[in-house]
C-alpha positions as CSV (number, residue, x, y, z in Angstrom):
1,M,0.1,0.6,0.1
2,N,1.5,3.8,-0.5
3,L,0.6,6.4,0.5
4,T,-2.3,8.0,-0.7
5,Q,-4.2,5.1,-0.2
6,V,-3.6,4.5,3.9
7,L,-4.2,8.2,3.6
8,P,-8.1,8.2,4.1
9,H,-8.1,4.9,6.6
10,I,-5.8,6.9,8.8
11,T,-8.0,10.8,8.8
12,R,-10.8,8.7,9.5
13,A,-9.6,7.0,12.5
14,I,-7.6,10.9,13.7
15,I,-11.4,12.2,13.0
16,I,-13.1,9.6,14.6
17,L,-10.9,9.3,18.0
18,L,-11.3,13.1,17.6
19,A,-14.9,13.9,17.9
20,P,-15.3,12.8,21.4
21,I,-12.2,14.3,22.8
22,L,-14.0,17.1,21.2
23,I,-17.3,16.4,21.7
24,L,-17.1,15.3,25.8
25,S,-14.9,19.3,26.6
26,G,-18.0,21.1,24.9
27,C,-20.1,18.7,27.5
28,A,-17.6,20.8,30.4
29,V,-19.1,23.0,33.7
30,L,-17.2,26.3,33.5
31,P,-16.0,28.2,36.3
32,P,-17.5,31.1,37.2
33,V,-16.4,34.1,34.4
34,V,-14.7,36.9,36.2
35,D,-14.6,41.1,33.3
36,A,-13.1,43.3,35.4
37,N,-13.2,45.3,32.4
38,D,-16.8,45.8,31.5
39,G,-16.4,49.6,31.2
40,G,-18.4,50.7,34.5
41,G,-14.4,49.3,36.4
42,S,-16.8,47.0,38.6
43,P,-16.5,43.7,38.4
44,V,-19.2,41.2,36.8
45,V,-20.2,37.1,38.3
46,V,-21.5,35.7,35.5
47,T,-21.9,31.9,37.5
48,E,-24.5,28.6,36.4
49,A,-28.4,29.0,37.7
50,P,-29.0,28.2,40.8
51,V,-30.9,24.3,40.3
52,A,-33.8,23.5,42.2
53,E,-33.8,20.1,44.5
54,A,-37.4,18.7,45.8
55,T,-37.7,18.2,49.4
56,P,-37.7,14.7,50.6
57,S,-41.0,13.5,51.6
58,P,-40.9,12.0,55.2
59,P,-41.0,8.6,55.5
60,G,-44.7,8.1,56.3
61,P,-46.6,4.7,56.9
62,D,-47.3,4.1,53.5
63,R,-43.1,4.5,52.8
64,L,-43.0,1.2,54.1
65,M,-45.4,-0.6,53.2
66,S,-45.7,-2.8,49.6
67,T,-48.0,-1.7,46.7
68,E,-50.5,-4.9,47.3
69,A,-50.2,-4.0,50.9
70,Q,-51.5,0.0,50.3
71,L,-53.8,-1.3,47.6
72,S,-55.5,-3.7,49.1
73,M,-56.6,-1.1,52.0
74,T,-57.8,1.2,49.1
75,L,-61.2,1.3,48.6
76,A,-61.8,2.0,45.5
77,P,-65.8,3.6,44.5
78,T,-68.3,1.6,42.5
79,R,-68.4,3.6,38.8
80,D,-72.0,5.0,38.9
81,L,-72.7,6.3,35.5
82,R,-76.2,7.8,37.1
83,D,-74.8,9.5,40.6
84,L,-71.7,10.9,38.2
85,A,-74.2,11.5,35.7
86,L,-76.7,14.1,37.9
87,R,-73.0,15.4,39.6
88,L,-71.4,16.7,37.3
89,D,-73.7,17.6,35.0
90,P,-75.9,20.5,35.8
91,D,-78.7,20.5,33.9
92,V,-80.2,16.8,34.2
93,D,-82.7,17.2,37.5
94,E,-83.9,12.7,36.9
95,I,-82.3,9.5,35.8
96,P,-84.1,7.1,36.8
97,V,-82.5,4.1,38.4
98,V,-84.1,1.6,36.5
99,A,-84.6,2.4,33.0
100,V,-86.9,-0.3,33.2
101,E,-88.6,-1.6,35.1
102,V,-90.6,-4.5,33.2
103,P,-87.8,-6.2,30.9
104,R,-88.6,-6.7,27.8
105,V,-89.7,-10.8,26.3
106,Y,-88.2,-11.5,22.7
107,A,-89.5,-14.0,20.7
108,V,-87.4,-16.1,18.7
109,G,-88.0,-14.7,15.5
110,D,-88.2,-11.5,16.6
111,Q,-87.0,-7.7,14.3
112,V,-85.3,-4.3,16.3
113,A,-84.1,-1.5,15.4
114,F,-80.4,-1.1,16.5
115,S,-78.3,1.3,16.6
116,A,-74.6,0.9,15.5
117,H,-71.7,2.9,15.5
118,N,-69.1,3.0,13.0
119,V,-65.5,4.0,14.1
120,D,-64.0,4.3,11.0
121,N,-65.6,7.4,10.1
122,N,-67.5,8.0,12.8
123,E,-71.1,7.9,11.1
124,N,-74.1,6.3,12.9
125,F,-76.8,4.8,11.9
126,Q,-80.0,1.9,12.0
127,V,-79.7,-1.6,11.9
128,T,-82.0,-4.0,12.2
129,A,-81.5,-6.9,13.2
130,E,-84.0,-11.2,14.2
131,L,-83.5,-12.8,17.3
132,V,-82.0,-16.3,15.5
133,H,-81.3,-18.4,19.2
134,M,-81.7,-17.9,23.0
135,T,-81.2,-18.9,25.9
136,D,-81.0,-18.2,29.7
137,H,-78.4,-16.0,28.6
138,V,-78.0,-15.6,25.5
139,Y,-80.0,-13.7,23.5
140,A,-78.4,-13.5,19.4
141,W,-79.3,-10.6,17.2
142,V,-78.3,-11.3,13.1
143,E,-78.8,-8.6,10.4
144,V,-81.7,-8.9,8.7
145,G,-80.2,-9.8,5.0
146,Q,-77.2,-10.9,6.7
147,E,-75.6,-14.7,5.7
148,Y,-74.8,-17.6,8.6
149,D,-74.5,-20.5,9.6
150,H,-77.6,-21.3,11.9
151,A,-76.5,-24.3,13.4
152,Q,-72.5,-22.9,14.4
153,L,-73.9,-19.9,16.4
154,A,-76.1,-21.8,17.4
155,A,-73.7,-24.7,18.8
156,A,-71.6,-22.0,19.6
157,I,-74.1,-20.0,21.5
158,D,-75.6,-23.6,23.3
159,R,-72.4,-24.4,24.5
160,F,-71.0,-21.1,26.4
161,S,-74.3,-21.0,27.6
162,E,-74.3,-24.7,29.3
163,Q,-70.2,-24.4,29.4
164,S,-68.6,-21.3,30.1
165,Y,-71.6,-19.2,31.2
166,D,-71.1,-19.9,35.1
167,A,-67.5,-20.2,35.7
168,E,-67.4,-17.4,34.6
169,R,-69.5,-15.7,36.4
170,A,-67.8,-17.6,39.3
171,F,-64.3,-16.2,38.4
172,F,-65.3,-13.1,37.7
173,G,-68.6,-11.8,38.8
174,S,-71.6,-11.1,37.7
175,E,-72.4,-8.4,34.5
176,W,-73.0,-5.1,34.5
177,S,-77.5,-5.1,35.5
178,P,-78.2,-1.7,35.3
């Protein structure tokens, strides 16, 4: 190798070695500068701005307990949407505790209009659906005109009602039923 071939490699190595040194030297903390010749005769001292430090809080009983212990002692408020609406919206005077006093009774074949929402275009619309299968725990509604496999849908709903519903309710608790 001759000098013209080696010189670019040496130059690159020097730049790689000097770059971190230059960068780190720019991060160095400089002592205050005193300028005695500011025209007024009085020296000017330039210092860094003071850095505020947080006052440490005294150790309290909550700092000595684990997060799990703190959470087990915390009483979480119930999520009462009715109460929240009454307290937070001054225009609302009264909201009934139960929306429907007597539950509606449906039969297979009934058709009902449902409100739906398309999240892609933020559009609300109505869908007419038919009750195609029901158990004690599940009503299966399918949009009128949609193709589906009734046998598979009924089998899935029956399996859920007979095998899953009671176990999941025992484990997770009852669903919200206003």
